[in-house]
Coordinates of C-alpha atoms in Angstrom, one line a residue:
M1 CA -6.8 24.3 153.7
I2 CA -5.3 22.6 151.4
I3 CA -1.9 24.3 149.8
T4 CA -0.2 22.7 147.2
P5 CA 3.8 23.7 146.0
N6 CA 2.5 25.0 143.3
L7 CA -0.7 26.5 140.7
R8 CA -0.6 23.4 138.5
L9 CA -1.7 21.0 140.7
A10 CA -4.1 23.2 142.7
R11 CA -5.8 23.7 139.7
Y12 CA -5.2 19.9 138.7
L13 CA -7.4 19.3 142.4
H14 CA -10.2 21.6 141.7
T15 CA -10.7 20.1 138.5
Q16 CA -10.9 16.7 140.1
H17 CA -12.5 17.6 142.6
G18 CA -15.6 18.8 140.8
I19 CA -15.4 15.5 138.8
E20 CA -16.4 14.0 141.5
Q21 CA -18.7 16.4 142.6
Q22 CA -20.2 16.1 138.9
S23 CA -20.4 11.7 138.9
E24 CA -22.1 12.7 142.7
P25 CA -24.4 13.0 140.9
R26 CA -24.6 17.0 141.5
K27 CA -25.5 20.6 140.5
A28 CA -23.7 22.7 142.1
W29 CA -21.2 22.1 145.0
E30 CA -19.2 24.0 147.0
T31 CA -15.5 25.5 145.5
P32 CA -12.8 24.2 148.1
P33 CA -10.2 25.7 149.4
I34 CA -7.2 24.7 147.1
L35 CA -4.2 27.1 146.7
A36 CA -0.9 26.8 145.4
F37 CA 1.8 28.9 148.3
E38 CA 2.2 31.1 147.2
H39 CA -0.8 32.0 147.0
F40 CA -1.7 31.9 150.3
I41 CA 1.1 33.5 151.1
Q42 CA -1.0 37.2 148.8
Q43 CA -3.5 36.8 150.5
C44 CA -2.2 36.0 154.3
W45 CA 0.1 39.7 152.6
D46 CA -3.4 41.2 151.3
Q47 CA -4.9 40.5 154.6
L48 CA -2.0 42.5 156.8
S49 CA -2.0 45.0 155.1
T50 CA -5.7 46.1 156.0
V51 CA -4.0 46.1 159.6
I52 CA -0.9 47.9 159.4
P53 CA 1.0 49.6 156.1
L54 CA 3.6 47.9 154.4
P55 CA 6.4 47.7 152.1
L56 CA 5.7 47.6 148.2
I57 CA 7.0 44.5 147.1
L58 CA 9.4 44.2 144.2
S59 CA 8.5 42.4 140.9
A60 CA 11.0 40.2 139.5
N61 CA 11.4 42.5 136.5
Q62 CA 11.5 45.6 139.1
A63 CA 14.4 44.5 141.1
L64 CA 16.2 42.9 137.9
F65 CA 16.1 46.8 137.2
Y66 CA 18.4 47.5 140.7
W67 CA 20.2 45.2 140.0
R68 CA 21.2 45.4 136.0
D69 CA 21.3 49.0 137.6
I70 CA 23.6 49.4 140.7
I71 CA 26.1 46.3 138.7
Q72 CA 26.7 48.7 135.3
H73 CA 27.8 51.3 138.0
D74 CA 29.6 49.5 139.5
D75 CA 33.2 49.8 138.7
D76 CA 34.0 45.7 138.2
G77 CA 30.2 45.2 137.2
S78 CA 30.3 47.3 133.6
A79 CA 33.5 45.4 132.4
L80 CA 30.6 42.2 132.8
I81 CA 29.9 41.6 129.0
N82 CA 26.5 40.0 130.1
I83 CA 25.1 42.6 132.2
P84 CA 21.7 41.3 132.2
Q85 CA 22.7 37.8 132.7
S86 CA 24.9 38.4 135.6
A87 CA 21.6 40.4 136.9
Q88 CA 19.7 37.4 137.2
L89 CA 22.2 35.5 139.0
A90 CA 22.2 38.6 141.6
L91 CA 18.7 37.5 141.7
Q92 CA 18.3 34.7 142.5
A93 CA 21.5 34.6 144.8
W94 CA 19.8 37.1 146.9
E95 CA 16.8 35.4 147.1
T96 CA 18.3 32.1 148.3
L97 CA 19.6 33.4 150.7
Q98 CA 16.5 35.2 151.6
Q99 CA 14.3 31.8 151.4
W100 CA 17.1 29.7 152.8
Q101 CA 17.6 32.4 155.5
V102 CA 20.7 33.2 156.0
S103 CA 22.2 37.2 156.6
L104 CA 24.8 39.2 154.5
S105 CA 27.4 39.6 157.0
E106 CA 28.2 35.1 156.2
L107 CA 29.3 37.2 152.7
A108 CA 31.4 39.6 154.4
E109 CA 34.5 37.6 155.1
S110 CA 34.7 35.3 152.4
V111 CA 38.2 35.6 150.1
Q112 CA 35.6 34.2 147.1
P113 CA 36.4 37.9 144.8
D114 CA 32.9 36.7 143.2
T115 CA 31.4 36.2 146.4
Q116 CA 33.1 39.9 147.5
I117 CA 31.9 42.2 144.3
F118 CA 28.0 40.5 145.1
Y119 CA 28.0 41.1 148.8
R120 CA 29.2 44.8 147.8
W121 CA 25.8 44.8 145.1
A122 CA 23.5 43.5 147.9
M123 CA 24.6 45.9 149.7
L124 CA 23.8 48.8 148.0
F125 CA 21.0 46.6 146.0
N126 CA 19.5 46.5 150.4
K127 CA 20.5 49.7 150.8
R128 CA 17.9 50.4 148.0
L129 CA 14.7 48.8 149.2
V130 CA 15.2 50.4 152.5
E131 CA 15.6 53.8 151.0
Q132 CA 11.8 52.7 149.3
S133 CA 10.2 51.7 151.9
Q134 CA 10.5 47.5 149.7
I135 CA 10.4 44.6 149.6
T136 CA 11.1 41.7 147.5
S137 CA 9.1 38.8 147.1
A138 CA 11.3 35.6 149.0
Q139 CA 11.2 39.0 152.0
R140 CA 7.6 38.9 152.5
L141 CA 7.6 35.5 155.0
D142 CA 10.3 37.4 157.7
I143 CA 8.0 40.1 158.5
L144 CA 3.9 37.2 158.4
L145 CA 6.5 35.5 160.6
E146 CA 6.9 38.8 162.6
H147 CA 2.7 39.9 162.4
I148 CA 1.0 36.0 162.5
E149 CA -0.6 37.1 165.1
R150 CA -2.1 39.1 163.6
L151 CA -3.3 36.2 160.9
S152 CA -7.1 35.4 160.4
L153 CA -6.0 31.2 159.8
P154 CA -8.2 28.6 158.8
A155 CA -9.7 27.3 161.2
T156 CA -10.2 24.0 159.6
G157 CA -6.5 24.5 159.3
L158 CA -3.8 24.1 156.5
T159 CA -3.3 20.8 154.7
C160 CA 0.9 20.6 152.4
Y161 CA -0.2 18.1 149.2
N162 CA 3.0 16.9 148.4
M163 CA 5.8 19.5 148.4
D164 CA 8.4 18.1 148.0
E165 CA 10.7 20.5 148.8
I166 CA 10.3 23.0 152.0
T167 CA 12.1 26.1 152.5
P168 CA 13.9 27.0 155.7
A169 CA 11.9 30.7 155.6
Q170 CA 8.5 28.6 154.3
Q171 CA 9.4 26.1 157.4
A172 CA 9.4 29.0 159.8
F173 CA 6.7 30.3 159.0
L174 CA 4.5 27.2 158.8
N175 CA 5.4 26.2 162.2
A176 CA 4.9 30.1 163.7
V177 CA 0.9 28.7 161.9
A178 CA 1.0 25.4 163.8
Q179 CA 1.1 27.1 167.3
R180 CA -2.4 28.8 166.4
V181 CA -4.1 26.2 164.0
S182 CA -3.0 22.8 163.0
V183 CA -0.9 22.0 159.7
S184 CA -0.1 18.7 157.9
M185 CA 1.7 17.1 155.6
Q186 CA -0.5 14.7 152.8
D187 CA 1.7 12.9 150.8
H188 CA -0.7 11.4 148.3
K189 CA 0.4 8.3 146.1
Q190 CA -1.9 5.8 144.4
P191 CA -0.2 2.4 143.7
I192 CA 1.7 0.8 141.2
A193 CA 0.6 -1.0 138.6
A194 CA 3.0 -0.9 136.4
L195 CA 5.9 0.0 134.8
S196 CA 8.6 0.7 131.6
R197 CA 11.4 1.3 131.0
Q198 CA 13.0 1.7 127.0
G199 CA 15.7 2.1 125.3
F200 CA 15.5 4.3 121.6
A201 CA 18.2 4.6 119.5
D202 CA 18.0 7.9 119.7
R203 CA 15.8 11.7 120.7
A204 CA 14.0 12.4 117.8
D205 CA 13.1 8.1 117.9
E206 CA 12.5 8.5 121.9
F207 CA 9.7 11.3 121.0
S208 CA 8.2 9.3 117.9
H209 CA 7.9 6.4 119.7
M210 CA 6.8 8.1 122.8
I211 CA 4.1 10.3 120.7
A212 CA 2.9 7.7 119.3
W213 CA 2.2 5.8 122.3
A214 CA 0.0 8.9 123.3
K215 CA -1.7 8.6 120.4
Q216 CA -2.4 4.4 121.0
Q217 CA -3.2 6.0 124.8
L218 CA -6.0 8.0 123.3
A219 CA -7.6 6.5 120.6
E220 CA -8.1 3.3 123.3
G221 CA -10.4 6.0 125.0
K222 CA -7.5 7.3 127.9
K223 CA -8.8 10.5 129.5
H224 CA -5.4 12.3 130.9
I225 CA -2.3 11.0 129.7
A226 CA 1.0 12.8 130.8
C227 CA 4.6 12.8 128.4
I228 CA 6.7 13.6 131.1
I229 CA 9.5 15.6 129.8
P230 CA 13.0 17.1 131.8
E231 CA 14.0 20.4 130.6
L232 CA 11.0 20.4 128.4
H233 CA 11.6 24.0 127.7
T234 CA 15.4 23.4 125.9
H235 CA 13.3 20.7 123.7
R236 CA 9.6 22.6 123.5
A237 CA 9.9 23.8 119.8
T238 CA 10.6 20.0 118.8
L239 CA 7.8 19.0 120.2
V240 CA 5.1 21.6 118.9
R241 CA 6.7 20.1 115.6
Q242 CA 5.9 17.1 116.1
F243 CA 2.6 17.2 117.9
H244 CA 0.7 19.1 115.2
Y245 CA 2.3 16.7 113.1
A246 CA 0.7 13.7 114.4
F247 CA -2.2 16.1 115.7
P248 CA -3.3 18.4 113.2
E249 CA -6.3 19.1 115.4
Q250 CA -4.5 20.3 118.2
T251 CA -7.6 20.1 120.7
C252 CA -6.1 17.3 122.3
V253 CA -2.6 18.3 123.0
N254 CA -1.5 20.5 125.7
I255 CA 1.6 21.7 125.9
S256 CA 3.4 23.5 129.0
G257 CA 5.5 26.2 129.4
G258 CA 6.2 28.8 126.1
V259 CA 8.1 30.8 124.5
P260 CA 9.9 34.1 125.0
L261 CA 7.1 36.8 124.0
L262 CA 9.3 38.5 122.3
E263 CA 9.8 35.7 119.6
V264 CA 6.1 35.7 118.5
P265 CA 6.0 37.2 115.2
I266 CA 3.5 39.4 115.6
V267 CA 5.7 41.3 119.1
N268 CA 8.7 41.0 116.9
A269 CA 7.6 43.3 114.7
A270 CA 6.1 45.2 117.2
W271 CA 9.8 45.5 119.0
A272 CA 10.6 46.3 115.5
C273 CA 8.3 48.8 115.3
L274 CA 10.3 50.6 118.1
Q275 CA 13.5 50.3 117.6
I276 CA 13.6 52.7 114.2
R277 CA 15.1 56.2 114.4
P278 CA 13.8 58.7 111.9
T279 CA 17.0 59.9 111.9
H280 CA 19.0 56.5 111.8
I281 CA 16.3 53.1 109.5
R282 CA 18.7 50.7 109.6
L283 CA 18.2 49.0 106.2
T284 CA 17.7 45.5 108.6
E285 CA 14.6 47.0 110.6
L286 CA 13.2 49.0 107.8
G287 CA 13.3 45.3 105.6
T288 CA 11.2 44.2 108.2
L289 CA 8.8 46.6 108.6
L290 CA 8.1 45.8 104.8
R291 CA 8.0 42.4 105.1
S292 CA 5.2 42.6 107.5
P293 CA 1.7 41.7 107.2
Y294 CA 1.4 43.5 111.3
I295 CA 2.3 46.6 110.5
G296 CA -1.0 49.0 108.8
S297 CA -2.1 48.9 105.5
A298 CA -0.2 45.7 105.0
E299 CA -2.6 43.9 102.6
S300 CA -3.3 46.9 100.7
E301 CA 0.1 47.6 99.4
M302 CA 1.3 44.3 99.3
E303 CA 2.7 44.7 96.0
A304 CA 4.2 48.0 96.7
R305 CA 6.0 47.6 99.5
A306 CA 7.8 44.0 97.7
L307 CA 8.8 46.7 95.4
L308 CA 9.9 49.4 97.7
D309 CA 11.5 46.6 100.1
K310 CA 13.0 45.6 96.7
Q311 CA 14.8 49.0 95.8
C312 CA 15.9 49.8 99.1
R313 CA 17.8 46.9 99.1
E314 CA 19.9 48.2 96.1
H315 CA 21.2 50.9 98.0
T316 CA 25.3 50.4 99.3
V317 CA 24.9 51.8 102.8
D318 CA 23.5 50.7 105.6
V319 CA 21.2 53.0 107.0
I320 CA 18.9 55.8 104.7
A321 CA 17.7 58.6 105.2
L322 CA 14.2 59.2 106.3
S323 CA 13.5 61.9 102.6
T324 CA 15.1 59.0 100.9
L325 CA 12.5 56.4 102.2
T326 CA 9.5 58.9 101.8
A327 CA 10.9 60.0 98.0
M328 CA 11.2 56.8 97.4
A329 CA 8.0 55.6 99.4
N330 CA 6.7 57.9 96.2
E331 CA 8.2 56.1 93.5
Q332 CA 6.3 53.2 94.4
H333 CA 3.0 54.4 95.8
C334 CA 3.0 53.5 98.4
S335 CA 0.9 56.5 99.9
E336 CA -0.7 54.4 103.2
L337 CA 2.7 53.8 104.0
L338 CA 4.0 57.5 104.1
Q339 CA 0.4 58.9 105.5
H340 CA 1.7 55.9 109.2
L341 CA 5.5 57.5 108.4
T342 CA 4.1 60.6 108.8
Q343 CA 2.1 60.2 112.4
W344 CA 5.2 57.7 113.2
C345 CA 8.1 61.4 112.7
S346 CA 5.5 63.2 114.8
S347 CA 4.6 60.7 117.5
Y348 CA 8.5 60.3 118.3
H349 CA 10.5 62.2 120.8
D350 CA 14.0 61.4 122.8
G351 CA 15.0 62.7 125.6
K352 CA 14.8 62.4 129.7
R353 CA 11.0 61.0 130.6
T354 CA 9.3 58.4 133.7
F355 CA 8.4 55.2 132.3
A356 CA 4.7 56.1 132.2
D357 CA 5.5 58.9 129.8
W358 CA 7.8 56.3 127.2
T359 CA 4.9 53.9 127.8
R360 CA 2.2 56.6 126.1
Q361 CA 4.9 57.5 123.6
L362 CA 5.5 53.2 123.0
S363 CA 1.4 52.7 122.1
N364 CA 1.3 56.1 120.1
T365 CA 3.9 55.0 118.2
L366 CA 2.8 51.6 117.8
H367 CA -1.2 52.7 116.7
A368 CA 0.9 55.5 114.1
L369 CA 2.7 52.5 111.3
G370 CA -0.9 50.5 112.4
W371 CA -0.6 47.2 114.7
P372 CA -1.4 44.9 114.8
G373 CA -2.4 45.1 111.1
E374 CA -4.8 46.1 109.0
R375 CA -7.1 41.7 108.7
Q376 CA -8.4 40.3 111.7
L377 CA -6.3 38.6 114.2
N378 CA -6.6 34.5 114.4
S379 CA -6.8 33.7 118.8
V380 CA -2.8 33.4 119.1
E381 CA -1.6 37.3 117.9
Y382 CA -4.7 38.5 119.8
Q383 CA -3.2 36.5 123.3
A384 CA 0.1 37.6 122.0
V385 CA -1.4 42.0 121.2
Q386 CA -3.5 41.4 125.0
R387 CA 0.5 40.4 126.8
V388 CA 2.2 43.2 125.1
Y389 CA 0.2 45.5 126.7
D390 CA 0.0 43.3 129.9
V391 CA 3.9 44.0 129.2
F392 CA 3.2 48.1 129.1
T393 CA 2.0 47.9 132.0
E394 CA 4.2 46.3 134.5
L395 CA 6.6 49.4 132.3
T396 CA 5.0 52.0 133.8
N397 CA 5.1 50.2 137.3
M398 CA 9.1 50.2 136.4
D399 CA 8.4 53.8 138.2
Q400 CA 8.9 52.6 141.7
C401 CA 11.5 52.2 141.2
S402 CA 13.5 55.0 138.8
E403 CA 13.6 58.0 137.7
P404 CA 12.9 59.2 134.4
V405 CA 15.2 57.2 131.8
T406 CA 17.2 57.7 128.3
R407 CA 15.1 56.8 125.3
S408 CA 17.7 53.6 125.1
T409 CA 16.9 52.8 129.2
L410 CA 13.2 52.5 127.9
L411 CA 14.2 50.4 125.3
A412 CA 17.2 47.7 127.1
T413 CA 14.4 47.6 129.6
L414 CA 10.6 46.7 127.9
Y415 CA 13.7 44.5 126.1
Q416 CA 14.4 42.3 128.7
L417 CA 10.5 42.4 129.6
L418 CA 9.5 40.9 126.3
R419 CA 13.0 38.1 126.7
N420 CA 11.6 37.1 130.6
T421 CA 7.9 37.5 129.7
L422 CA 7.2 33.6 128.4
F423 CA 3.8 33.1 125.9
Q424 CA 1.8 30.1 125.7
I425 CA -1.3 30.2 123.7
Q426 CA -4.5 29.1 126.5
T427 CA -6.1 26.0 125.4
P428 CA -9.1 24.5 126.6
D429 CA -8.5 21.2 129.3
A430 CA -6.9 18.6 126.7
P431 CA -6.8 15.1 127.9
I432 CA -2.5 14.7 126.4
Q433 CA -0.8 16.8 128.4
V434 CA 3.2 17.1 128.2
L435 CA 4.9 18.7 130.9
G436 CA 8.1 19.1 132.6
L437 CA 8.9 17.2 135.4
L438 CA 8.3 19.6 138.6
E439 CA 5.4 20.4 136.8
A440 CA 3.6 16.7 137.2
T441 CA 4.9 16.4 140.6
G442 CA 1.9 15.3 142.7
M443 CA -0.7 14.8 140.0
T444 CA -2.4 11.2 138.5
F445 CA -3.2 10.0 135.3
D446 CA -4.6 7.7 133.1
A447 CA -0.5 6.7 131.8
A448 CA 2.3 8.5 131.7
W449 CA 5.6 7.9 129.7
V450 CA 8.5 10.0 131.1
A451 CA 11.6 10.6 128.8
M452 CA 14.4 11.5 128.2
M453 CA 16.3 9.6 131.8
N454 CA 19.4 9.4 130.5
D455 CA 22.4 9.0 133.7
T456 CA 23.6 13.0 131.8
L457 CA 19.9 13.9 132.4
W458 CA 18.6 13.0 134.9
P459 CA 19.8 13.5 138.2
Q460 CA 21.1 16.6 136.8
A461 CA 24.5 18.1 137.3
A462 CA 25.3 20.3 140.2
A463 CA 25.0 23.9 139.9
P464 CA 26.3 26.6 142.7
N465 CA 25.5 30.0 142.3
P466 CA 28.9 31.6 141.5
L467 CA 28.0 34.4 143.3
L468 CA 28.2 32.3 147.0
P469 CA 30.8 30.8 148.4
Y470 CA 30.7 26.9 147.8
S471 CA 30.9 25.6 151.4
L472 CA 28.0 28.0 152.4
Q473 CA 25.9 26.8 149.6
V474 CA 26.7 22.8 150.4
S475 CA 26.4 23.5 154.3
H476 CA 22.8 24.7 154.1
N477 CA 22.1 22.5 150.9
M478 CA 20.7 25.2 149.0
P479 CA 19.2 24.3 145.6
H480 CA 22.0 22.8 143.3
A481 CA 24.4 22.9 145.6
N482 CA 26.2 20.0 144.6
S483 CA 25.4 16.4 143.3
E484 CA 24.5 14.4 146.8
R485 CA 22.3 16.6 147.4
E486 CA 20.7 16.5 142.9
F487 CA 20.7 12.6 143.5
D488 CA 19.0 13.2 147.2
F489 CA 15.9 15.8 145.2
A490 CA 15.5 13.4 142.1
Q491 CA 15.5 10.5 143.6
R492 CA 11.9 11.8 145.7
I493 CA 10.9 13.5 142.5
T494 CA 11.3 10.0 140.5
N495 CA 9.7 7.9 143.5
R496 CA 6.6 9.7 142.9
L497 CA 7.1 10.0 139.3
R498 CA 6.5 5.8 139.4
H499 CA 2.8 6.7 141.5
S500 CA 1.8 8.7 138.9
A501 CA -0.7 6.0 137.1
Q502 CA -1.4 3.0 136.7
A503 CA 1.5 2.6 134.2
V504 CA 4.6 4.0 134.5
N505 CA 6.7 4.3 131.0
F506 CA 10.4 4.7 131.3
S507 CA 12.1 5.6 128.4
Y508 CA 16.5 7.1 127.4
A509 CA 18.0 7.1 124.2
E510 CA 21.3 5.0 123.3
Q511 CA 23.5 7.6 121.3
E512 CA 23.4 11.5 120.7
A513 CA 25.5 12.2 117.7
D514 CA 28.8 10.0 118.6
H515 CA 28.6 9.6 122.2
A516 CA 26.4 5.9 123.7
L517 CA 24.4 6.6 126.8
S518 CA 23.3 4.9 129.7
P519 CA 19.6 4.8 131.6
S520 CA 19.2 6.7 134.6
P521 CA 20.8 4.9 138.2
L522 CA 16.9 5.9 139.2
I523 CA 15.5 3.8 136.4
S524 CA 18.0 0.7 136.5
D525 CA 15.7 -2.0 138.8
I526 CA 13.1 -1.5 136.3
L527 CA 12.8 -4.1 134.1
E528 CA 14.1 -3.0 130.7
A529 CA 11.4 -3.6 128.1
H530 CA 11.5 -5.0 124.2
A531 CA 10.9 -2.4 121.2
T532 CA 7.2 -1.9 120.9
P533 CA 5.4 -2.2 118.3
I534 CA 4.1 0.3 117.8
A535 CA 5.3 2.4 114.7
P536 CA 6.3 5.5 115.1
L537 CA 5.8 8.2 113.4
P538 CA 8.5 9.2 110.1
S539 CA 11.0 11.4 111.6
V540 CA 12.1 12.7 107.7
A541 CA 8.3 14.3 107.8
L542 CA 8.7 15.3 111.2
S543 CA 11.0 17.0 111.0
L544 CA 10.7 18.6 107.8
I545 CA 6.8 20.6 109.6
H546 CA 7.9 23.0 110.5
I547 CA 5.1 26.0 111.9

C-alpha cells in the first residue's frame, strides 16, 4: 500500500497509474492501494471500531465550538477582542502538542502569561472530552498505537511516498506498524533537465509573464503544466481574474484552493435571509434582499422591488418596522414579496433550541423567502447550494457537543462554519494546474513555473504559536518555531520542486511599492535568465477584469 502526505498526491498517483495502464493498452485494471496518510488512519480507525467501542472524534468545527465556549466563559478570554481567532490559535496549539507528543503537564510550570491561560483552557477542554467520551482527530494515533495488534494491516506493507515531514506521533505509529509488516520510505524525484531564474519589475508583471508562458506551453502541446504560487489563498482572486482573461473557455485551467463559502453571492444572500428579524429589520439587510436575484420571485418583481428599495432608502432611520414594510410593499405592488414575508414570519421563532431544531427552522426560513430564487441555477450556484446543506448537516452535529442554544449562538456558530468552509468549483482535470507550494510537492509535470521566490516570502518567516513557550517549540522542532526550522523545511520543498518537471522556471519580483526585492537564497545558485520573449498579457486590461 502506498501512503502519501496528502489527498492531491494520492489522486495524482491514481491518475498516473491509469494513464500507464491505458498505454499498454488495457481495458480494465485493478485499482492500486494508494491512500493519503489521513485516509489510511481513518481506515484503521473504522476497522478498530468494529472490534472495540471507541470515543467520538470531534470535527475541527466541533472542537472550535468547545474552545470558543471555554474562552467566552473565562475571565481572561471574555475580554479578548477576537474570540474566534483565539479559539483557532488554541486548537492549533492543542493539535501541535498531540502531534509532537508533548504532555500538558510540561506547560504547568510555565511563567509565560499566555501559556498559563492556555494551560487553564486546555485542562477545561480535556475535561470536556473525557466527560463526553470524545477526542480530537490528533488523538487517534495514540489509541491506534495502543491497539496496534488488533489492526489488520496490508500484508504487502506500507510505502510512504514523498513524505517530507513526519510528526513524532506519526513516526511512533509507523514504527509500531513496522514491527508487523514492512514499512519503507520512497523519495521519488525526476532528473533535473533545465532550471532557470527570472526577475520581473513587480508582482503584476511576474504574474502576467507566468500566464503568458502557460499559454505558450499549452500551445506547444504540453499536457501537464504547473503554475506554483506560495500563499496561493492570498493571491487567488487576482489569479482567477487574470487566468479568466487569458483563457475565457476556463476548461483548461484549474486553480486550487477556494474562497470562504460565505463569500459566494448565492450563499451570502442566504446568510442575509437568516439574519433578519421581524421585530428589527435593518435597512441595509433589507436592501440586500430586495436587490438579490436569489430571493423568491426576484425576476418577476424586479422593477417593483427596485422601487420599494428606493423608497426604503429614503427613510432616515436605520431600521424599519414590519408593518411599515408591508404597507410599502403593498403600495409598490410586491404581492409575491408579501407572500414570502408572511411565510417567513410564521416560521420565525426565538428561545433556546437544539442545533437540529434550529437547522430545521433555518431551512424553513430559506424556503419561506424563496431562496435560492426562481431562475435555473448555473453549475457554480448549484454546487454552492449543496455545500450550504452540507454545512447545515454539520450544524446539526453540533448537538454532540452542546446543550440547547439561543438564536444568537446559533448564528455565531453558523457564521464561523460558513467562513471556515472553503468553496471550490468542481471541475474536470485540466492541463494547467495552479497550485500552492505544498500541494505541488511530490507531483511531476511537463513544465513548471514557481513564482514569488522572493527572500521575504521564501523561506517563510517564523511564526511560533504565542500560546506555547517559545523554548518548548524550538526544543521539539515544532512547525514555524524559528527561522532555522523554516529554512530547513523550505530547502527540502525547493529541492523537490527542482525535480518537479523537465524544465522548471523560478521567478521573483524586483520591486513592491517603493521597496526593492531580492530573490530567495534558495534559488541563488540558479543562473539568471534574460527576460522572456513571450509577450505578456496587458496589465491594464487584466486589472479591469472582474468576475
